[in-house]
mmCIF file of C-alpha atoms in Angstrom:
data_model
loop_
_atom_site.group_PDB
_atom_site.id
_atom_site.type_symbol
_atom_site.label_atom_id
_atom_site.label_comp_id
_atom_site.label_asym_id
_atom_site.label_seq_id
_atom_site.Cartn_x
_atom_site.Cartn_y
_atom_site.Cartn_z
ATOM 1 C CA MET A 364 120.592 77.761 96.899
ATOM 2 C CA SER A 365 120.230 75.878 100.210
ATOM 3 C CA ASP A 366 122.713 74.097 102.463
ATOM 4 C CA ASP A 367 122.484 70.546 103.825
ATOM 5 C CA ALA A 368 120.060 71.669 106.518
ATOM 6 C CA GLY A 369 117.774 73.114 103.863
ATOM 7 C CA LEU A 370 118.403 76.789 104.577
ATOM 8 C CA VAL A 371 119.570 79.504 102.190
ATOM 9 C CA THR A 372 123.351 79.950 102.248
ATOM 10 C CA ILE A 373 125.612 82.975 102.195
ATOM 11 C CA ASP A 374 126.840 81.787 98.776
ATOM 12 C CA ALA A 375 123.279 82.155 97.474
ATOM 13 C CA VAL A 376 123.114 85.674 98.903
ATOM 14 C CA ARG A 377 126.412 86.578 97.243
ATOM 15 C CA ALA A 378 125.166 85.182 93.926
ATOM 16 C CA ALA A 379 122.030 87.300 94.298
ATOM 17 C CA ALA A 380 124.173 90.371 94.901
ATOM 18 C CA SER A 381 125.981 89.751 91.607
ATOM 19 C CA LEU A 382 122.658 89.471 89.767
ATOM 20 C CA LEU A 383 121.475 92.740 91.313
ATOM 21 C CA ASP A 384 124.535 94.753 90.351
ATOM 22 C CA GLY A 385 123.250 97.697 88.341
ATOM 23 C CA VAL A 386 119.611 96.892 89.158
ATOM 24 C CA ALA A 387 119.232 97.542 92.883
ATOM 25 C CA VAL A 388 120.881 100.487 94.613
ATOM 26 C CA ARG A 389 123.499 99.827 97.279
ATOM 27 C CA THR A 390 121.642 101.983 99.773
ATOM 28 C CA PRO A 391 123.496 104.076 102.363
ATOM 29 C CA LEU A 392 123.582 103.839 106.131
ATOM 30 C CA VAL A 393 122.165 107.152 107.339
ATOM 31 C CA ALA A 394 122.805 108.516 110.844
ATOM 32 C CA PHE A 395 119.702 108.481 113.059
ATOM 33 C CA GLY A 396 120.231 111.095 115.765
ATOM 34 C CA SER A 397 123.553 112.377 117.072
ATOM 35 C CA PRO A 398 126.788 110.713 115.892
ATOM 36 C CA GLY A 399 127.603 109.602 119.425
ATOM 37 C CA ASP A 400 124.480 107.444 119.520
ATOM 38 C CA ARG A 401 125.831 105.203 116.748
ATOM 39 C CA ARG A 402 122.345 104.540 115.442
ATOM 40 C CA TYR A 403 121.821 104.204 111.689
ATOM 41 C CA LEU A 404 119.103 103.622 109.105
ATOM 42 C CA LYS A 405 119.571 101.338 106.090
ATOM 43 C CA ALA A 406 117.744 103.477 103.542
ATOM 44 C CA GLU A 407 115.937 100.924 101.354
ATOM 45 C CA SER A 408 113.363 103.630 100.688
ATOM 46 C CA LEU A 409 115.902 104.936 98.159
ATOM 47 C CA GLN A 410 115.562 101.899 95.872
ATOM 48 C CA PRO A 411 114.225 102.619 92.346
ATOM 49 C CA ILE A 412 110.776 101.347 93.393
ATOM 50 C CA GLY A 413 110.970 102.931 96.862
ATOM 51 C CA ALA A 414 111.410 99.620 98.714
ATOM 52 C CA PHE A 415 113.725 96.618 99.149
ATOM 53 C CA LYS A 416 111.382 94.308 97.247
ATOM 54 C CA ILE A 417 113.122 94.866 93.908
ATOM 55 C CA ARG A 418 115.948 92.669 95.223
ATOM 56 C CA GLY A 419 114.080 89.399 95.707
ATOM 57 C CA ALA A 420 111.693 89.941 92.801
ATOM 58 C CA TYR A 421 114.492 90.472 90.302
ATOM 59 C CA VAL A 422 116.489 87.467 91.540
ATOM 60 C CA ALA A 423 113.414 85.226 91.297
ATOM 61 C CA ILE A 424 112.395 86.303 87.789
ATOM 62 C CA ALA A 425 115.997 86.249 86.539
ATOM 63 C CA SER A 426 116.178 82.580 87.578
ATOM 64 C CA LEU A 427 113.398 81.619 85.132
ATOM 65 C CA SER A 428 114.006 80.146 81.721
ATOM 66 C CA SER A 429 113.379 82.285 78.638
ATOM 67 C CA GLU A 430 110.280 80.182 77.922
ATOM 68 C CA GLU A 431 108.911 80.771 81.420
ATOM 69 C CA ARG A 432 109.542 84.509 81.201
ATOM 70 C CA ALA A 433 107.793 84.617 77.834
ATOM 71 C CA ARG A 434 104.680 83.027 79.370
ATOM 72 C CA GLY A 435 104.638 85.683 82.063
ATOM 73 C CA VAL A 436 104.692 85.966 85.838
ATOM 74 C CA ILE A 437 102.071 86.596 88.485
ATOM 75 C CA THR A 438 102.227 87.621 92.126
ATOM 76 C CA TYR A 439 100.005 88.691 95.007
ATOM 77 C CA SER A 440 100.896 91.706 97.109
ATOM 78 C CA SER A 441 99.567 94.739 98.944
ATOM 79 C CA GLY A 442 102.037 96.944 97.135
ATOM 80 C CA ASN A 443 105.823 96.855 97.444
ATOM 81 C CA HIS A 444 106.390 93.307 96.193
ATOM 82 C CA ALA A 445 103.878 94.124 93.471
ATOM 83 C CA GLN A 446 106.082 97.023 92.425
ATOM 84 C CA GLY A 447 109.184 94.861 92.618
ATOM 85 C CA VAL A 448 107.692 92.199 90.346
ATOM 86 C CA ALA A 449 106.283 94.762 87.926
ATOM 87 C CA ARG A 450 109.644 96.527 87.594
ATOM 88 C CA ALA A 451 111.723 93.336 87.440
ATOM 89 C CA ALA A 452 109.386 91.816 84.868
ATOM 90 C CA ARG A 453 109.641 94.912 82.692
ATOM 91 C CA LEU A 454 113.450 94.918 82.926
ATOM 92 C CA LEU A 455 113.595 91.220 82.032
ATOM 93 C CA GLY A 456 110.966 91.371 79.278
ATOM 94 C CA ALA A 457 108.282 89.303 81.008
ATOM 95 C CA PRO A 458 104.544 90.099 81.093
ATOM 96 C CA ALA A 459 103.321 90.542 84.664
ATOM 97 C CA VAL A 460 100.004 90.168 86.467
ATOM 98 C CA VAL A 461 99.605 91.405 90.045
ATOM 99 C CA VAL A 462 96.754 90.500 92.396
ATOM 100 C CA MET A 463 96.283 93.397 94.823
ATOM 101 C CA PRO A 464 93.850 94.040 97.691
ATOM 102 C CA SER A 465 91.151 96.655 97.376
ATOM 103 C CA ASP A 466 92.709 98.659 100.229
ATOM 104 C CA ALA A 467 96.195 98.862 98.687
ATOM 105 C CA PRO A 468 97.576 102.419 98.831
ATOM 106 C CA PRO A 469 96.757 104.247 95.576
ATOM 107 C CA ILE A 470 100.385 105.334 95.162
ATOM 108 C CA LYS A 471 101.460 101.682 95.030
ATOM 109 C CA ARG A 472 98.714 100.697 92.580
ATOM 110 C CA ASP A 473 99.619 103.586 90.300
ATOM 111 C CA ARG A 474 103.293 102.630 90.234
ATOM 112 C CA VAL A 475 102.530 98.974 89.494
ATOM 113 C CA ALA A 476 100.402 100.090 86.556
ATOM 114 C CA ALA A 477 103.117 102.492 85.393
ATOM 115 C CA ASP A 478 105.488 99.545 84.955
ATOM 116 C CA GLY A 479 102.981 97.870 82.654
ATOM 117 C CA ALA A 480 101.627 95.144 84.912
ATOM 118 C CA GLU A 481 98.028 93.965 84.734
ATOM 119 C CA ILE A 482 96.301 94.526 88.104
ATOM 120 C CA VAL A 483 93.604 92.188 89.423
ATOM 121 C CA THR A 484 91.783 93.592 92.470
ATOM 122 C CA VAL A 485 90.394 91.333 95.217
ATOM 123 C CA GLY A 486 89.378 91.692 98.875
ATOM 124 C CA THR A 487 91.646 92.539 101.763
ATOM 125 C CA SER A 488 92.656 89.007 102.813
ATOM 126 C CA SER A 489 96.169 87.838 101.918
ATOM 127 C CA ASP A 490 94.784 84.303 101.628
ATOM 128 C CA GLU A 491 92.347 85.465 98.940
ATOM 129 C CA ARG A 492 95.131 87.197 97.026
ATOM 130 C CA GLN A 493 97.206 84.049 96.955
ATOM 131 C CA MET A 494 94.268 81.839 95.989
ATOM 132 C CA VAL A 495 93.295 84.060 93.065
ATOM 133 C CA ALA A 496 96.892 84.347 91.875
ATOM 134 C CA GLU A 497 97.376 80.582 91.924
ATOM 135 C CA ARG A 498 94.108 80.044 90.047
ATOM 136 C CA LEU A 499 95.059 82.556 87.358
ATOM 137 C CA ALA A 500 98.535 81.036 87.081
ATOM 138 C CA ALA A 501 97.009 77.620 86.407
ATOM 139 C CA GLU A 502 94.519 79.015 83.885
ATOM 140 C CA ARG A 503 96.992 81.170 81.960
ATOM 141 C CA GLY A 504 100.277 79.290 82.336
ATOM 142 C CA LEU A 505 101.905 82.035 84.410
ATOM 143 C CA VAL A 506 104.785 81.516 86.843
ATOM 144 C CA VAL A 507 104.011 82.504 90.437
ATOM 145 C CA ILE A 508 106.570 84.771 92.107
ATOM 146 C CA PRO A 509 105.753 84.511 95.830
ATOM 147 C CA PRO A 510 106.172 87.635 97.982
ATOM 148 C CA TYR A 511 108.347 85.980 100.626
ATOM 149 C CA ASP A 512 108.150 82.190 100.995
ATOM 150 C CA ASP A 513 110.741 81.290 98.360
ATOM 151 C CA ASP A 514 114.493 80.690 98.621
ATOM 152 C CA ARG A 515 115.241 82.983 95.676
ATOM 153 C CA ILE A 516 113.312 85.796 97.351
ATOM 154 C CA ILE A 517 115.085 85.182 100.664
ATOM 155 C CA ALA A 518 118.499 85.226 98.973
ATOM 156 C CA GLY A 519 117.697 88.464 97.169
ATOM 157 C CA GLN A 520 116.484 90.188 100.325
ATOM 158 C CA GLY A 521 119.551 88.865 102.110
ATOM 159 C CA THR A 522 121.705 91.260 100.099
ATOM 160 C CA VAL A 523 120.441 93.976 102.458
ATOM 161 C CA GLY A 524 122.220 92.225 105.333
ATOM 162 C CA LEU A 525 125.292 91.561 103.200
ATOM 163 C CA GLU A 526 125.634 95.270 102.448
ATOM 164 C CA ILE A 527 125.145 96.272 106.095
ATOM 165 C CA VAL A 528 127.922 93.995 107.340
ATOM 166 C CA GLU A 529 130.270 94.962 104.500
ATOM 167 C CA ASP A 530 129.698 98.675 105.133
ATOM 168 C CA MET A 531 129.729 98.426 108.952
ATOM 169 C CA PRO A 532 131.788 95.374 109.973
ATOM 170 C CA ASP A 533 131.455 96.102 113.706
ATOM 171 C CA VAL A 534 127.648 96.276 113.655
ATOM 172 C CA ALA A 535 126.222 95.064 116.981
ATOM 173 C CA ALA A 536 122.552 94.689 116.070
ATOM 174 C CA ILE A 537 120.245 94.944 113.080
ATOM 175 C CA LEU A 538 116.508 95.540 113.412
ATOM 176 C CA VAL A 539 114.350 94.301 110.555
ATOM 177 C CA PRO A 540 110.586 94.634 109.948
ATOM 178 C CA ILE A 541 108.626 91.407 109.576
ATOM 179 C CA GLY A 542 105.568 90.849 107.411
ATOM 180 C CA GLY A 543 105.880 87.487 105.709
ATOM 181 C CA GLY A 544 109.480 87.203 106.891
ATOM 182 C CA GLY A 545 111.446 87.205 103.631
ATOM 183 C CA LEU A 546 113.552 90.261 104.460
ATOM 184 C CA ALA A 547 114.259 89.190 108.040
ATOM 185 C CA SER A 548 115.134 85.666 106.881
ATOM 186 C CA GLY A 549 117.575 86.864 104.251
ATOM 187 C CA VAL A 550 119.207 89.459 106.482
ATOM 188 C CA ALA A 551 119.594 86.851 109.233
ATOM 189 C CA VAL A 552 121.273 84.416 106.811
ATOM 190 C CA ALA A 553 123.860 87.027 105.811
ATOM 191 C CA VAL A 554 124.510 88.341 109.302
ATOM 192 C CA ARG A 555 124.848 84.913 110.899
ATOM 193 C CA ALA A 556 127.459 83.975 108.278
ATOM 194 C CA LEU A 557 129.468 87.198 108.331
ATOM 195 C CA ARG A 558 128.936 88.725 111.782
ATOM 196 C CA PRO A 559 127.687 85.918 114.049
ATOM 197 C CA THR A 560 127.966 87.978 117.250
ATOM 198 C CA ALA A 561 125.523 90.627 115.993
ATOM 199 C CA LEU A 562 121.897 90.500 117.100
ATOM 200 C CA VAL A 563 119.217 90.183 114.439
ATOM 201 C CA ILE A 564 115.930 91.475 115.822
ATOM 202 C CA GLY A 565 112.591 91.322 114.059
ATOM 203 C CA VAL A 566 109.950 94.019 114.531
ATOM 204 C CA GLU A 567 106.194 93.640 114.092
ATOM 205 C CA PRO A 568 103.153 95.794 114.832
ATOM 206 C CA GLU A 569 101.342 94.789 118.005
ATOM 207 C CA LEU A 570 98.236 94.430 115.840
ATOM 208 C CA ALA A 571 99.879 91.946 113.458
ATOM 209 C CA ALA A 572 102.274 89.978 115.664
ATOM 210 C CA ASP A 573 101.735 86.502 114.215
ATOM 211 C CA ALA A 574 105.477 85.925 113.718
ATOM 212 C CA ARG A 575 106.292 86.548 117.365
ATOM 213 C CA GLU A 576 103.525 84.198 118.457
ATOM 214 C CA SER A 577 104.707 81.608 115.939
ATOM 215 C CA LEU A 578 108.263 81.613 117.257
ATOM 216 C CA GLU A 579 107.055 81.539 120.865
ATOM 217 C CA ARG A 580 104.864 78.507 120.175
ATOM 218 C CA GLY A 581 107.277 76.748 117.852
ATOM 219 C CA GLU A 582 104.745 76.463 115.040
ATOM 220 C CA ILE A 583 103.207 78.735 112.416
ATOM 221 C CA VAL A 584 100.281 80.629 113.929
ATOM 222 C CA ARG A 585 97.705 82.232 111.651
ATOM 223 C CA TRP A 586 95.975 85.467 112.605
ATOM 224 C CA PRO A 587 92.563 86.281 111.086
ATOM 225 C CA PRO A 588 92.543 88.876 108.300
ATOM 226 C CA GLU A 589 90.298 91.189 110.303
ATOM 227 C CA ALA A 590 92.969 91.307 113.015
ATOM 228 C CA VAL A 591 96.029 92.121 110.898
ATOM 229 C CA THR A 592 94.265 94.701 108.732
ATOM 230 C CA ARG A 593 93.927 96.969 111.784
ATOM 231 C CA THR A 594 97.547 98.126 111.559
ATOM 232 C CA ILE A 595 98.585 101.174 109.552
ATOM 233 C CA ALA A 596 101.650 99.168 108.445
ATOM 234 C CA ASP A 597 99.971 97.720 105.346
ATOM 235 C CA GLY A 598 103.096 95.852 104.245
ATOM 236 C CA THR A 599 102.894 93.642 107.342
ATOM 237 C CA ARG A 600 99.269 92.561 107.040
ATOM 238 C CA THR A 601 100.134 88.960 106.259
ATOM 239 C CA VAL A 602 98.155 86.447 108.301
ATOM 240 C CA ALA A 603 101.071 84.029 108.807
ATOM 241 C CA LEU A 604 104.706 83.354 108.079
ATOM 242 C CA GLY A 605 105.552 81.022 105.231
ATOM 243 C CA HIS A 606 107.055 77.608 105.888
ATOM 244 C CA ARG A 607 110.454 78.622 104.536
ATOM 245 C CA THR A 608 110.574 81.938 106.367
ATOM 246 C CA PHE A 609 109.481 80.280 109.602
ATOM 247 C CA GLN A 610 112.369 77.809 109.279
ATOM 248 C CA HIS A 611 114.907 80.599 108.736
ATOM 249 C CA LEU A 612 113.597 82.852 111.500
ATOM 250 C CA ARG A 613 113.445 79.990 113.979
ATOM 251 C CA ALA A 614 117.066 79.129 113.177
ATOM 252 C CA TYR A 615 118.647 82.570 112.993
ATOM 253 C CA LEU A 616 116.536 85.334 114.562
ATOM 254 C CA ASP A 617 117.423 86.421 118.112
ATOM 255 C CA ARG A 618 114.038 87.846 119.081
ATOM 256 C CA ILE A 619 110.996 89.778 117.903
ATOM 257 C CA VAL A 620 109.727 92.972 119.497
ATOM 258 C CA THR A 621 106.423 94.653 118.782
ATOM 259 C CA VAL A 622 105.530 98.321 118.469
ATOM 260 C CA SER A 623 102.257 100.193 118.881
ATOM 261 C CA GLU A 624 100.405 102.115 116.195
ATOM 262 C CA ALA A 625 101.322 105.390 117.914
ATOM 263 C CA GLU A 626 104.986 104.388 117.907
ATOM 264 C CA ILE A 627 104.858 103.479 114.217
ATOM 265 C CA ALA A 628 103.336 106.845 113.289
ATOM 266 C CA ALA A 629 105.856 108.681 115.459
ATOM 267 C CA ALA A 630 108.706 106.742 113.852
ATOM 268 C CA VAL A 631 107.632 107.923 110.390
ATOM 269 C CA ARG A 632 108.062 111.437 111.759
ATOM 270 C CA LEU A 633 111.420 110.681 113.413
ATOM 271 C CA VAL A 634 112.838 109.064 110.271
ATOM 272 C CA ALA A 635 112.059 112.324 108.463
ATOM 273 C CA GLU A 636 113.358 114.607 111.212
ATOM 274 C CA ARG A 637 116.498 112.682 112.204
ATOM 275 C CA GLY A 638 117.321 110.771 109.046
ATOM 276 C CA ARG A 639 115.935 113.087 106.346
ATOM 277 C CA LEU A 640 114.207 110.073 104.785
ATOM 278 C CA VAL A 641 110.630 109.341 103.742
ATOM 279 C CA ALA A 642 109.293 106.137 105.312
ATOM 280 C CA GLU A 643 105.929 104.456 105.012
ATOM 281 C CA PRO A 644 104.553 102.945 108.243
ATOM 282 C CA SER A 645 105.817 99.444 107.399
ATOM 283 C CA GLY A 646 109.190 100.947 106.558
ATOM 284 C CA ALA A 647 109.381 102.719 109.919
ATOM 285 C CA LEU A 648 108.816 99.630 112.097
ATOM 286 C CA ALA A 649 112.481 98.976 112.831
ATOM 287 C CA ALA A 650 113.114 102.645 113.561
ATOM 288 C CA ALA A 651 110.147 102.587 115.953
ATOM 289 C CA ALA A 652 111.714 99.729 117.897
ATOM 290 C CA MET A 653 115.088 101.480 117.973
ATOM 291 C CA ALA A 654 113.511 104.705 119.226
ATOM 292 C CA PHE A 655 110.906 103.395 121.674
ATOM 293 C CA ARG A 656 111.661 99.726 122.500
ATOM 294 C CA SER A 657 115.418 99.858 122.918
ATOM 295 C CA ARG A 658 115.447 98.073 126.283
ATOM 296 C CA GLU A 659 113.023 95.373 125.150
ATOM 297 C CA ALA A 660 115.139 94.796 122.040
ATOM 298 C CA GLY A 661 118.291 94.430 124.144
ATOM 299 C CA LEU A 662 120.010 97.451 122.623
ATOM 300 C CA THR A 663 120.872 99.211 125.880
ATOM 301 C CA ARG A 664 123.524 96.591 126.689
ATOM 302 C CA LEU A 665 125.356 96.996 123.385
ATOM 303 C CA ASP A 666 128.496 99.034 122.747
ATOM 304 C CA GLY A 667 128.588 98.822 118.959
ATOM 305 C CA PRO A 668 126.515 100.467 116.234
ATOM 306 C CA VAL A 669 122.898 99.527 115.612
ATOM 307 C CA VAL A 670 121.157 99.571 112.226
ATOM 308 C CA ALA A 671 117.402 99.725 111.578
ATOM 309 C CA VAL A 672 116.248 98.788 108.091
ATOM 310 C CA VAL A 673 113.898 101.376 106.577
ATOM 311 C CA SER A 674 112.282 98.930 104.208
ATOM 312 C CA GLY A 675 110.172 101.305 102.120
ATOM 313 C CA GLY A 676 108.974 104.843 101.548
ATOM 314 C CA ASN A 677 105.877 104.472 99.381
ATOM 315 C CA VAL A 678 103.411 106.431 101.456
ATOM 316 C CA ASP A 679 100.225 108.269 100.554
ATOM 317 C CA PRO A 680 100.991 112.030 100.669
ATOM 318 C CA ASP A 681 97.835 112.931 102.610
ATOM 319 C CA ARG A 682 98.490 110.315 105.275
ATOM 320 C CA TYR A 683 102.143 111.261 105.370
ATOM 321 C CA ARG A 684 101.229 114.767 106.461
ATOM 322 C CA ASP A 685 99.326 113.276 109.376
ATOM 323 C CA TYR A 686 102.270 111.071 110.369
ATOM 324 C CA LEU A 687 104.617 114.068 110.334
ATOM 325 C CA ALA A 688 102.359 115.679 112.934
ATOM 326 C CA ALA A 689 102.165 112.545 115.106
ATOM 327 C CA PRO A 690 102.910 113.079 118.807
ATOM 328 C CA LEU A 691 106.006 111.394 120.193
ATOM 329 C CA PRO A 692 105.188 108.730 122.813
ATOM 330 C CA GLY A 693 106.417 109.372 126.334
#
């Protein structure tokens, strides 16, 4: 799974892609704006669970022995990884338990339940979710499927980058949202191996920018739960990167840019208007950077195409109506 330096390899990403054949959708690259702009969206919102998380979750659970799958799996998530684990567990015949925060979007809770997973509700802190999940795993003999800090997860999410480079070999830059860093780590692994000249740019909310601070300081920086829960991008409310994702991002990521809450809301609207796609706030982060932070991201100096990953589209309908009416900054 890892190379001599301890990082996930392109071979591991390719192996993950083989496992995911027929499970995850090879999502399209959708034009974002006029064709001359050469801006595109990687539409992971079109996955069967509405988000990229099915990739890593399925790869991780598929790696378990039949005895481990029979005992069951457990995870902790605000929603999209929860859905990925619930769906993957059902497909692979494993019982699933999901520890979710009390403020998880109802649409995500309902879909986790629809796939047959047992839901355990806790407070809003990601630390509390993990602690409860690990305690239940020890008590009940369940296998923990982490949301991001796991090489199998990173390899599975890396198939997003593999598909982008295969479908657009001249890609100049890829923008990826960062919560715990699993998606950005995996995409960076694939892009560095296959298209080393392309930029890989992470995007975080200004109100949950622990990854940017971590890379600036050269160590994992933890933000308090009350700080990160301010953002509307609920999928990025992690308080810190994992050790594995920090190692990958430090090695392969070019930079991280941050976007405001107004820019995130406006990007949800723009993804609908220009890309004809539904995006949740977390899923619109990369599009927000492409639309409003192009200079900061270094995109204005590029000649080739740029891709923003729309990581998910599981959004509450009432809030979605508000986002569609959001004013455009500037």
